Short mmCIF file of C-alpha atoms in Angstrom, two decimals:
data_model
loop_
_atom_site.label_atom_id
_atom_site.label_comp_id
_atom_site.label_asym_id
_atom_site.label_seq_id
_atom_site.Cartn_x
_atom_site.Cartn_y
_atom_site.Cartn_z
CA MET A 254 3.73 -10.43 -13.76
CA PRO A 255 2.37 -7.79 -16.12
CA ARG A 256 1.51 -4.53 -14.43
CA LEU A 257 -2.16 -3.92 -13.81
CA GLY A 258 -1.85 -0.47 -15.37
CA GLY A 259 -1.50 -2.14 -18.79
CA ALA A 260 -4.86 -3.84 -18.51
CA HIS A 261 -7.33 -3.29 -21.35
CA ARG A 262 -10.32 -3.60 -19.04
CA ARG A 263 -10.56 -3.82 -15.26
CA HIS A 264 -13.32 -4.49 -12.72
CA ALA A 265 -13.06 -4.32 -8.92
CA ALA A 266 -15.47 -4.97 -6.05
CA ARG A 267 -15.22 -5.18 -2.28
CA PHE A 268 -16.94 -7.96 -0.31
CA GLY A 269 -17.60 -8.69 3.37
CA HIS A 270 -16.22 -11.31 5.71
CA THR A 271 -18.89 -14.04 5.68
CA PRO A 272 -18.73 -17.36 3.78
CA PRO A 273 -21.73 -16.46 1.54
CA GLN A 274 -19.52 -13.71 0.12
CA VAL A 275 -17.57 -16.40 -1.75
CA ARG A 276 -20.71 -17.15 -3.76
CA GLU A 277 -21.38 -13.44 -4.26
CA ALA A 278 -17.84 -12.88 -5.57
CA ARG A 279 -18.26 -15.76 -8.04
CA ARG A 280 -21.62 -14.41 -9.20
CA TRP A 281 -20.15 -10.93 -9.63
CA ALA A 282 -17.20 -12.33 -11.64
CA ARG A 283 -19.52 -14.23 -13.98
CA THR A 284 -21.56 -11.08 -14.56
CA VAL A 285 -18.71 -8.65 -15.23
CA THR A 286 -16.62 -10.97 -17.41
CA GLY A 287 -19.38 -12.10 -19.77
CA LEU A 288 -17.38 -15.23 -20.60
CA SER A 289 -18.63 -18.48 -22.05
CA GLN A 290 -19.94 -21.06 -19.56
CA GLU A 291 -16.76 -23.15 -19.82
CA GLU A 292 -14.42 -20.17 -19.31
CA ALA A 293 -16.53 -18.72 -16.51
CA ASP A 294 -16.52 -22.06 -14.65
CA VAL A 295 -12.71 -22.03 -14.44
CA ILE A 296 -12.59 -18.34 -13.50
CA GLU A 297 -15.14 -18.94 -10.75
CA LEU A 298 -13.28 -21.98 -9.42
CA VAL A 299 -9.94 -20.16 -9.20
CA LEU A 300 -11.58 -17.09 -7.69
CA SER A 301 -13.43 -19.24 -5.17
CA GLU A 302 -10.16 -20.78 -3.98
CA LEU A 303 -8.44 -17.38 -3.68
CA VAL A 304 -11.37 -15.87 -1.77
CA THR A 305 -11.79 -18.90 0.50
CA ASN A 306 -8.10 -18.69 1.41
CA ALA A 307 -8.44 -14.99 2.22
CA LEU A 308 -11.40 -15.69 4.50
CA ARG A 309 -9.81 -18.73 6.12
CA HIS A 310 -6.27 -17.49 6.66
CA THR A 311 -6.45 -13.69 7.06
CA ALA A 312 -8.29 -10.97 8.94
CA SER A 313 -10.69 -10.84 5.98
CA GLY A 314 -12.55 -13.68 7.73
CA GLN A 315 -12.55 -11.90 11.09
CA ASN A 316 -15.02 -9.08 10.49
CA GLY A 317 -12.80 -7.84 7.68
CA HIS A 318 -13.31 -7.60 3.96
CA PHE A 319 -11.60 -8.54 0.71
CA THR A 320 -11.35 -6.87 -2.67
CA VAL A 321 -11.51 -8.74 -5.97
CA THR A 322 -9.99 -7.28 -9.12
CA ILE A 323 -10.44 -8.81 -12.56
CA ALA A 324 -8.20 -7.41 -15.29
CA TYR A 325 -7.86 -8.33 -18.94
CA LEU A 326 -4.11 -8.07 -19.53
CA ASP A 327 -4.53 -8.76 -23.24
CA THR A 328 -7.04 -10.61 -25.40
CA ASP A 329 -6.03 -13.97 -23.92
CA VAL A 330 -4.99 -13.43 -20.28
CA ILE A 331 -7.32 -12.61 -17.41
CA ARG A 332 -5.79 -11.75 -14.06
CA LEU A 333 -7.81 -12.44 -10.91
CA ALA A 334 -6.56 -10.76 -7.75
CA VAL A 335 -7.85 -10.95 -4.18
CA GLU A 336 -6.57 -8.41 -1.67
CA ASP A 337 -7.04 -9.51 1.94
CA ALA A 338 -7.34 -7.48 5.15
CA GLY A 339 -3.95 -8.52 6.55
CA PRO A 340 -2.97 -11.22 9.02
CA ARG A 341 -5.49 -12.75 11.41
CA HIS A 342 -5.44 -11.15 14.83
CA GLY A 343 -3.28 -13.22 17.15
CA ALA A 344 -1.91 -15.43 14.35
CA VAL A 345 1.65 -15.70 13.11
CA PRO A 346 1.73 -13.92 9.72
CA SER A 347 2.42 -16.18 6.77
CA ILE A 348 2.69 -15.99 3.02
CA PRO A 349 0.70 -18.02 0.49
CA ARG A 350 2.38 -21.23 -0.62
CA VAL A 351 1.37 -24.48 -2.27
CA ARG A 352 1.44 -27.34 0.21
CA PRO A 353 1.93 -30.98 -0.75
CA MET A 354 -1.53 -32.45 -1.21
CA ASP A 355 -2.64 -34.99 1.36
CA PRO A 356 -5.64 -37.03 0.13
CA GLY A 357 -6.62 -37.66 3.75
CA LEU A 358 -7.22 -33.97 4.46
CA GLU A 359 -10.33 -32.02 3.53
CA ASN A 360 -8.43 -28.79 2.95
CA GLY A 361 -5.04 -27.68 1.68
CA ARG A 362 -5.74 -28.12 -2.03
CA GLY A 363 -6.71 -24.54 -2.92
CA LEU A 364 -3.44 -23.10 -4.15
CA ALA A 365 -2.46 -26.39 -5.80
CA LEU A 366 -5.67 -26.12 -7.81
CA VAL A 367 -4.97 -22.45 -8.57
CA GLU A 368 -1.48 -23.39 -9.72
CA ARG A 369 -2.82 -26.14 -11.98
CA LEU A 370 -5.50 -23.96 -13.64
CA SER A 371 -3.43 -20.78 -14.02
CA ARG A 372 -0.64 -19.76 -16.32
CA ARG A 373 1.05 -18.22 -13.27
CA TRP A 374 0.10 -17.14 -9.77
CA GLY A 375 1.77 -15.25 -6.97
CA PHE A 376 1.26 -12.55 -4.39
CA LEU A 377 2.09 -8.91 -3.86
CA GLY A 378 2.90 -7.46 -0.48
CA VAL A 379 5.04 -8.16 2.54
CA GLN A 380 4.46 -10.82 5.18
CA GLY A 381 2.51 -9.31 8.07
CA THR A 382 0.61 -6.78 5.91
CA PRO A 383 -2.41 -7.11 3.61
CA LEU A 384 -1.51 -9.29 0.62
CA THR A 385 -2.90 -9.52 -2.88
CA VAL A 386 -2.89 -13.07 -4.23
CA TRP A 387 -3.29 -13.19 -8.00
CA ALA A 388 -3.66 -15.76 -10.77
CA ALA A 389 -3.20 -15.19 -14.50
CA ILE A 390 -5.47 -17.43 -16.56
CA SER A 391 -5.07 -18.03 -20.27
CA ARG A 392 -8.46 -18.11 -22.01
CA SER A 393 -7.02 -20.12 -24.91
CA ALA A 394 -5.99 -22.87 -22.47
CA LEU A 395 -9.60 -23.13 -21.25
CA ARG A 396 -11.01 -24.15 -24.62
#
């Protein structure tokens, strides 16, 4: 993954622990990126999945917070990153992974969707500590 220090432009914001913050993060992303409607829709969808996972699976959803960073790595690649607040209290720490999709379940599709819409995705950090889950999205692939 390209280092964030090489980014041409970078935006970051911190959000609270409630579900409406997913919508606020999407709205913020649309505002700071200034992308076309089509590009912004994909960025918002990927960001929504990353943020929802942080709220659902980490302490970010337990009176915590999460930080979103959007970086332009070059003229084509945008990197979305969501840093969580660490493992949920009382839960066994885990790392992000794509699960096989089960059409009978209402959840479990988030990272599969992120994987499908991104050039690459991954995470930074060590199991049991706050993690940053990121996705690199190619703007040219969105057109």
